[in-house]
Short mmCIF file of N, CA and C in Angstrom, two decimals:
data_model
loop_
_atom_site.label_atom_id
_atom_site.label_comp_id
_atom_site.label_asym_id
_atom_site.label_seq_id
_atom_site.Cartn_x
_atom_site.Cartn_y
_atom_site.Cartn_z
N UNK W 277 -26.90 12.71 66.01
CA UNK W 277 -27.22 12.12 65.03
C UNK W 277 -26.66 12.63 63.84
N UNK W 278 -25.65 11.81 64.19
CA UNK W 278 -25.18 11.77 62.06
C UNK W 278 -26.16 11.57 60.82
N UNK W 279 -26.44 12.20 60.41
CA UNK W 279 -27.83 11.43 59.01
C UNK W 279 -26.95 11.86 57.69
N UNK W 280 -27.42 11.27 56.75
CA UNK W 280 -26.67 11.38 55.76
C UNK W 280 -27.93 11.26 54.27
N UNK W 281 -28.52 12.12 53.67
CA UNK W 281 -29.16 12.59 52.74
C UNK W 281 -28.37 12.11 51.28
N UNK W 282 -29.14 11.63 50.27
CA UNK W 282 -28.40 10.80 48.88
C UNK W 282 -29.71 12.02 48.01
N UNK W 283 -29.01 11.97 47.19
CA UNK W 283 -29.56 12.59 45.84
C UNK W 283 -28.91 12.42 44.42
N UNK W 284 -29.57 12.42 43.36
CA UNK W 284 -28.88 12.10 42.36
C UNK W 284 -29.61 11.37 40.82
N UNK W 285 -30.29 10.66 41.80
CA UNK W 285 -31.19 8.92 41.16
C UNK W 285 -32.15 9.58 40.32
N UNK W 286 -32.33 8.18 39.80
CA UNK W 286 -33.21 8.56 38.82
C UNK W 286 -33.20 7.42 37.00
N UNK W 287 -33.76 7.59 36.04
CA UNK W 287 -33.99 6.70 35.48
C UNK W 287 -32.89 7.05 33.83
N UNK W 288 -31.82 6.11 33.66
CA UNK W 288 -30.89 6.58 32.81
C UNK W 288 -30.60 5.76 31.84
N UNK W 289 -30.88 5.99 30.43
CA UNK W 289 -29.96 4.79 29.19
C UNK W 289 -28.97 4.16 29.28
N UNK W 290 -28.79 2.42 29.24
CA UNK W 290 -27.68 1.78 29.09
C UNK W 290 -27.05 2.99 28.48
N UNK W 291 -25.77 2.59 28.99
CA UNK W 291 -24.92 3.88 28.34
C UNK W 291 -23.85 4.91 29.15
N UNK W 292 -25.56 5.61 29.77
CA UNK W 292 -25.48 6.71 30.02
C UNK W 292 -24.89 6.94 31.62
N UNK W 293 -25.06 8.50 32.31
CA UNK W 293 -24.23 8.32 32.74
C UNK W 293 -25.47 9.06 34.42
N UNK W 294 -24.77 8.73 35.66
CA UNK W 294 -25.28 9.52 36.36
C UNK W 294 -24.53 10.31 37.31
N UNK W 295 -24.84 10.95 38.33
CA UNK W 295 -24.07 11.23 39.45
C UNK W 295 -24.78 11.10 40.52
N UNK W 296 -24.63 10.01 41.85
CA UNK W 296 -24.84 10.74 43.49
C UNK W 296 -24.51 11.04 44.10
N UNK W 297 -24.90 12.01 44.34
CA UNK W 297 -23.74 12.23 45.72
C UNK W 297 -24.88 12.22 47.18
N UNK W 298 -24.26 12.12 48.37
CA UNK W 298 -24.34 12.05 49.52
C UNK W 298 -23.62 12.96 50.79
N UNK W 299 -24.47 13.31 51.42
CA UNK W 299 -24.31 14.92 52.05
C UNK W 299 -24.64 13.96 53.92
N UNK W 300 -23.35 14.15 54.58
CA UNK W 300 -23.22 13.74 55.72
C UNK W 300 -23.77 15.14 56.71
N UNK W 301 -24.25 15.27 57.85
CA UNK W 301 -24.38 16.45 58.74
C UNK W 301 -24.89 15.48 60.10
N UNK W 302 -24.73 16.86 61.52
CA UNK W 302 -25.13 16.54 61.74
C UNK W 302 -23.25 16.58 62.93
N UNK W 303 -23.53 15.88 64.45
CA UNK W 303 -22.10 16.14 65.00
C UNK W 303 -21.53 15.23 65.04
N UNK W 304 -20.05 16.10 63.92
CA UNK W 304 -19.27 14.73 63.23
C UNK W 304 -17.65 15.72 62.99
N UNK W 305 -17.08 14.60 64.21
CA UNK W 305 -15.84 15.35 64.34
C UNK W 305 -14.23 14.26 63.57
N UNK W 306 -14.75 13.93 63.32
CA UNK W 306 -14.21 13.30 61.57
C UNK W 306 -14.73 12.75 60.63
N UNK W 307 -14.68 11.61 59.95
CA UNK W 307 -14.81 10.42 58.53
C UNK W 307 -13.76 9.95 58.37
N UNK W 308 -14.14 8.57 58.90
CA UNK W 308 -13.36 7.80 58.11
C UNK W 308 -13.29 7.27 56.95
N UNK W 309 -14.26 6.56 57.01
CA UNK W 309 -14.28 5.72 55.59
C UNK W 309 -15.97 6.24 55.17
N UNK W 310 -16.07 6.83 53.62
CA UNK W 310 -17.08 6.60 53.10
C UNK W 310 -17.49 6.27 51.94
N UNK W 311 -18.39 5.64 51.56
CA UNK W 311 -18.60 4.55 50.90
C UNK W 311 -20.32 4.77 50.45
N UNK W 312 -20.71 3.09 49.01
CA UNK W 312 -22.32 3.39 48.41
C UNK W 312 -21.68 1.98 47.97
N UNK W 313 -22.82 1.60 48.38
CA UNK W 313 -23.86 -0.05 48.49
C UNK W 313 -24.53 0.19 47.60
N UNK W 314 -25.28 -0.96 47.41
CA UNK W 314 -26.60 -1.33 46.25
C UNK W 314 -26.66 -2.26 46.61
N UNK W 315 -28.46 -2.65 46.70
CA UNK W 315 -28.74 -3.66 46.24
C UNK W 315 -30.21 -4.10 45.28
N UNK W 316 -30.17 -5.00 44.62
CA UNK W 316 -31.26 -5.43 43.81
C UNK W 316 -32.56 -6.37 44.19
N UNK W 317 -33.20 -6.25 44.09
CA UNK W 317 -35.04 -7.07 44.28
C UNK W 317 -33.69 -8.75 44.67
N UNK W 318 -34.55 -9.07 45.87
CA UNK W 318 -33.89 -10.71 45.50
C UNK W 318 -32.53 -10.98 46.02
N UNK W 319 -31.34 -9.91 45.99
CA UNK W 319 -30.01 -10.04 46.46
C UNK W 319 -29.35 -9.30 47.41
N UNK W 320 -28.40 -9.80 47.69
CA UNK W 320 -27.47 -9.29 49.17
C UNK W 320 -27.15 -7.89 48.58
N UNK W 321 -26.98 -6.95 50.00
CA UNK W 321 -26.16 -5.73 49.97
C UNK W 321 -25.01 -5.99 48.81
N UNK W 322 -24.55 -4.85 48.34
CA UNK W 322 -23.03 -5.19 47.79
C UNK W 322 -22.39 -3.64 48.13
N UNK W 323 -21.13 -3.56 48.11
CA UNK W 323 -20.38 -2.70 48.68
C UNK W 323 -20.04 -2.16 46.81
N UNK W 324 -20.07 -1.45 46.70
CA UNK W 324 -19.70 -0.72 45.57
C UNK W 324 -17.96 -0.10 45.13
N UNK W 325 -18.30 1.27 46.14
CA UNK W 325 -17.04 1.68 46.27
C UNK W 325 -16.94 2.26 47.43
N UNK W 326 -15.21 2.59 47.94
CA UNK W 326 -15.34 3.38 49.13
C UNK W 326 -14.26 3.90 49.46
N UNK W 327 -13.70 4.85 50.14
CA UNK W 327 -12.74 5.75 49.98
C UNK W 327 -12.35 6.18 51.07
N UNK W 328 -11.25 6.06 51.33
CA UNK W 328 -11.01 6.69 53.09
C UNK W 328 -10.54 8.27 53.19
N UNK W 329 -10.27 8.06 54.33
CA UNK W 329 -10.04 10.18 54.70
C UNK W 329 -8.60 10.41 53.19
N UNK W 330 -7.69 9.74 53.28
CA UNK W 330 -7.32 9.91 52.10
C UNK W 330 -6.98 10.49 51.04
N UNK W 331 -8.59 10.01 51.07
CA UNK W 331 -9.15 9.61 48.94
C UNK W 331 -8.13 8.46 48.31
N UNK W 332 -7.63 7.24 49.50
CA UNK W 332 -7.49 6.10 49.22
C UNK W 332 -9.02 5.39 48.38
N UNK W 333 -9.50 5.19 47.03
CA UNK W 333 -10.64 4.46 46.70
C UNK W 333 -10.46 3.19 46.25
N UNK W 334 -11.28 2.04 46.84
CA UNK W 334 -11.51 0.89 46.15
C UNK W 334 -12.82 0.47 45.41
N UNK W 335 -13.12 -0.36 44.57
CA UNK W 335 -14.17 -0.75 43.63
C UNK W 335 -14.48 -1.97 43.85
N UNK W 336 -15.63 -2.06 43.57
CA UNK W 336 -15.52 -3.44 43.66
C UNK W 336 -15.77 -3.80 41.94
N UNK W 337 -15.29 -5.06 41.32
CA UNK W 337 -15.01 -5.66 40.06
C UNK W 337 -16.07 -5.36 38.80
N UNK W 338 -17.23 -5.24 39.26
CA UNK W 338 -18.03 -5.00 38.68
C UNK W 338 -18.72 -3.46 38.01
N UNK W 339 -17.87 -2.77 38.56
CA UNK W 339 -18.00 -1.30 38.64
C UNK W 339 -16.60 -0.14 38.45
N UNK W 340 -15.87 -0.90 38.46
CA UNK W 340 -14.48 -0.54 38.39
C UNK W 340 -13.84 -0.03 36.93
N UNK W 341 -13.73 0.94 36.77
CA UNK W 341 -13.43 1.41 35.10
C UNK W 341 -14.49 2.71 34.73
N UNK W 342 -15.58 1.89 34.96
CA UNK W 342 -17.54 2.90 35.26
C UNK W 342 -17.11 3.93 35.92
N UNK W 343 -17.29 3.27 37.52
CA UNK W 343 -17.90 4.24 38.82
C UNK W 343 -16.71 5.09 39.17
N UNK W 344 -16.56 6.61 39.69
CA UNK W 344 -15.55 6.68 40.25
C UNK W 344 -16.52 7.45 41.75
N UNK W 345 -15.21 7.43 42.52
CA UNK W 345 -15.96 7.99 43.74
C UNK W 345 -15.28 9.19 44.31
N UNK W 346 -15.63 9.70 44.69
CA UNK W 346 -14.89 10.90 45.45
C UNK W 346 -15.37 11.44 46.86
N UNK W 347 -14.85 11.92 47.28
CA UNK W 347 -15.04 12.97 48.47
C UNK W 347 -14.32 14.03 48.51
N UNK W 348 -15.55 15.12 49.37
CA UNK W 348 -15.18 16.61 49.20
C UNK W 348 -15.11 16.80 51.32
N UNK W 349 -13.98 16.76 52.01
CA UNK W 349 -13.68 17.09 53.41
C UNK W 349 -14.41 17.52 54.53
N UNK W 350 -14.05 19.08 53.76
CA UNK W 350 -14.91 20.55 53.94
C UNK W 350 -16.10 20.29 54.03
N UNK W 351 -16.89 19.30 53.04
CA UNK W 351 -18.46 19.55 53.37
C UNK W 351 -18.88 18.90 53.63
N UNK W 352 -18.50 17.60 53.77
CA UNK W 352 -18.38 15.92 54.68
C UNK W 352 -19.50 15.63 53.65
N UNK W 353 -19.21 15.35 52.35
CA UNK W 353 -19.90 14.52 51.13
C UNK W 353 -19.16 13.63 50.18
N UNK W 354 -19.82 12.83 49.61
CA UNK W 354 -19.49 12.05 49.22
C UNK W 354 -19.88 11.47 47.56
N UNK W 355 -19.81 11.82 46.61
CA UNK W 355 -20.01 11.37 44.96
C UNK W 355 -19.51 9.87 44.69
N UNK W 356 -20.94 9.65 44.18
CA UNK W 356 -20.75 8.72 43.02
C UNK W 356 -20.80 9.01 41.54
N UNK W 357 -20.06 9.07 40.30
CA UNK W 357 -19.77 9.13 39.21
C UNK W 357 -20.04 7.67 38.49
N UNK W 358 -21.12 7.68 38.13
CA UNK W 358 -21.26 6.68 37.51
C UNK W 358 -21.22 6.33 35.19
N UNK W 359 -21.16 5.71 35.00
CA UNK W 359 -20.21 6.57 33.84
C UNK W 359 -20.52 4.85 32.81
N UNK W 360 -20.99 4.42 31.80
CA UNK W 360 -21.20 3.39 30.89
C UNK W 360 -22.07 2.43 31.53
N UNK W 361 -23.12 3.06 32.51
CA UNK W 361 -24.21 2.37 32.83
C UNK W 361 -25.39 0.84 32.52
N UNK W 362 -25.05 -0.10 32.87
CA UNK W 362 -26.00 -1.02 32.05
C UNK W 362 -27.29 -1.38 32.91
N UNK W 363 -27.88 -2.39 32.53
CA UNK W 363 -29.41 -2.63 33.34
C UNK W 363 -28.83 -3.53 34.34
N UNK W 364 -27.77 -4.25 34.63
CA UNK W 364 -27.65 -4.31 36.27
C UNK W 364 -27.15 -3.97 36.76
N UNK W 365 -26.63 -2.64 36.58
CA UNK W 365 -27.21 -1.71 38.00
C UNK W 365 -27.95 -1.20 38.30
N UNK W 366 -29.23 -1.48 38.05
CA UNK W 366 -30.33 -0.77 38.59
C UNK W 366 -30.49 -1.70 39.77
N UNK W 367 -30.70 -0.92 40.59
CA UNK W 367 -30.56 -1.23 42.06
C UNK W 367 -30.78 -0.12 42.98
N UNK W 368 -31.03 0.10 44.40
CA UNK W 368 -31.16 1.00 44.93
C UNK W 368 -29.52 1.44 45.85
N UNK W 369 -29.74 2.68 45.70
CA UNK W 369 -28.17 2.95 46.09
C UNK W 369 -27.99 3.40 47.31
N UNK W 370 -27.14 2.98 48.71
CA UNK W 370 -27.32 3.59 49.75
C UNK W 370 -26.01 4.09 50.17
N UNK W 371 -25.88 5.22 50.57
CA UNK W 371 -24.30 5.93 51.12
C UNK W 371 -24.53 5.03 53.03
N UNK W 372 -23.11 5.12 53.09
CA UNK W 372 -22.41 5.25 53.71
C UNK W 372 -21.40 4.78 54.97
N UNK W 373 -21.67 6.04 56.17
CA UNK W 373 -20.24 7.11 56.21
C UNK W 373 -19.91 6.58 58.15
N UNK W 374 -18.82 6.52 58.23
CA UNK W 374 -18.22 5.44 59.98
C UNK W 374 -17.26 6.66 59.65
N UNK W 375 -17.37 7.40 60.67
CA UNK W 375 -16.31 8.41 61.68
C UNK W 375 -16.35 8.14 63.07
N UNK W 376 -16.67 9.38 63.56
CA UNK W 376 -16.09 9.65 64.89
C UNK W 376 -17.62 11.00 65.13
N UNK W 377 -18.19 11.06 66.22
CA UNK W 377 -18.84 12.00 66.35
C UNK W 377 -18.29 13.65 67.31
N UNK W 378 -18.91 14.31 67.47
CA UNK W 378 -18.08 15.26 68.08
C UNK W 378 -18.29 14.72 69.73
N UNK W 379 -19.17 14.00 70.10
CA UNK W 379 -19.33 13.10 71.77
C UNK W 379 -17.67 12.45 71.19
N UNK W 380 -17.47 12.09 70.57
CA UNK W 380 -16.09 11.27 70.55
C UNK W 380 -16.19 9.92 71.16
N UNK W 381 -17.58 9.74 69.74
CA UNK W 381 -18.41 8.49 69.50
C UNK W 381 -18.11 7.53 68.42
N UNK W 382 -17.68 6.26 68.22
CA UNK W 382 -17.96 5.82 66.77
C UNK W 382 -19.29 6.34 66.34
N UNK W 383 -19.64 6.37 64.49
CA UNK W 383 -20.71 6.01 64.43
C UNK W 383 -20.66 5.25 62.45
N UNK W 384 -22.01 5.16 62.66
CA UNK W 384 -21.84 3.90 60.92
C UNK W 384 -23.46 4.70 60.60
N UNK W 385 -23.12 5.45 59.45
CA UNK W 385 -24.72 6.67 59.44
C UNK W 385 -24.76 5.50 57.76
N UNK W 386 -26.07 5.31 57.51
CA UNK W 386 -26.39 4.89 56.52
C UNK W 386 -27.27 6.30 55.46
N UNK W 387 -27.75 6.33 54.87
CA UNK W 387 -28.50 6.97 53.63
C UNK W 387 -29.79 6.64 53.65
N UNK W 388 -30.61 7.45 52.82
CA UNK W 388 -32.71 6.74 52.63
C UNK W 388 -31.96 5.47 51.99
N UNK W 389 -31.19 5.68 51.04
CA UNK W 389 -31.23 4.72 49.74
C UNK W 389 -32.34 5.71 48.34
N UNK W 390 -31.05 5.33 46.86
CA UNK W 390 -31.93 6.22 46.16
C UNK W 390 -31.97 5.46 45.23
N UNK W 391 -32.74 5.56 44.25
CA UNK W 391 -33.31 4.61 42.88
C UNK W 391 -32.87 4.72 42.01
N UNK W 392 -31.97 4.02 41.08
CA UNK W 392 -31.21 4.33 39.93
C UNK W 392 -31.83 2.74 38.53
N UNK W 393 -32.04 3.55 37.98
CA UNK W 393 -32.92 2.30 37.20
C UNK W 393 -32.27 2.69 35.66
N UNK W 394 -31.53 1.39 35.25
CA UNK W 394 -31.03 1.80 33.87
C UNK W 394 -31.60 1.10 32.88
N UNK W 395 -32.47 1.64 31.93
CA UNK W 395 -33.62 0.86 31.02
C UNK W 395 -33.60 1.80 29.84
N UNK W 396 -33.46 0.93 28.45
CA UNK W 396 -33.68 1.41 27.44
C UNK W 396 -35.81 1.47 27.40
#
């Protein structure tokens, strides 16, 4: 079973920065896409950013220019650098990884969720 472990959340002031990390482990043959989602109370989960195996990245309009997603294909990790944070960014952030296991089956794994709080 592929598992994801997230780290790097916490409390930050508006305008500040945080970096989230997600490490995938288990029987992994390859990873197609890695992404970050977030969910605030009472709201639907939303895609923040995703990145392909070729490091082509896409961002939600609300975070474009402020957040940067990156991946390390050798370490099976994906990071989200968050700058110029706003109170509206407060949410639980989830890592998502889609790929192929060592058994040649597709997988779609989710991290445990990590809280980011932007407040003064």
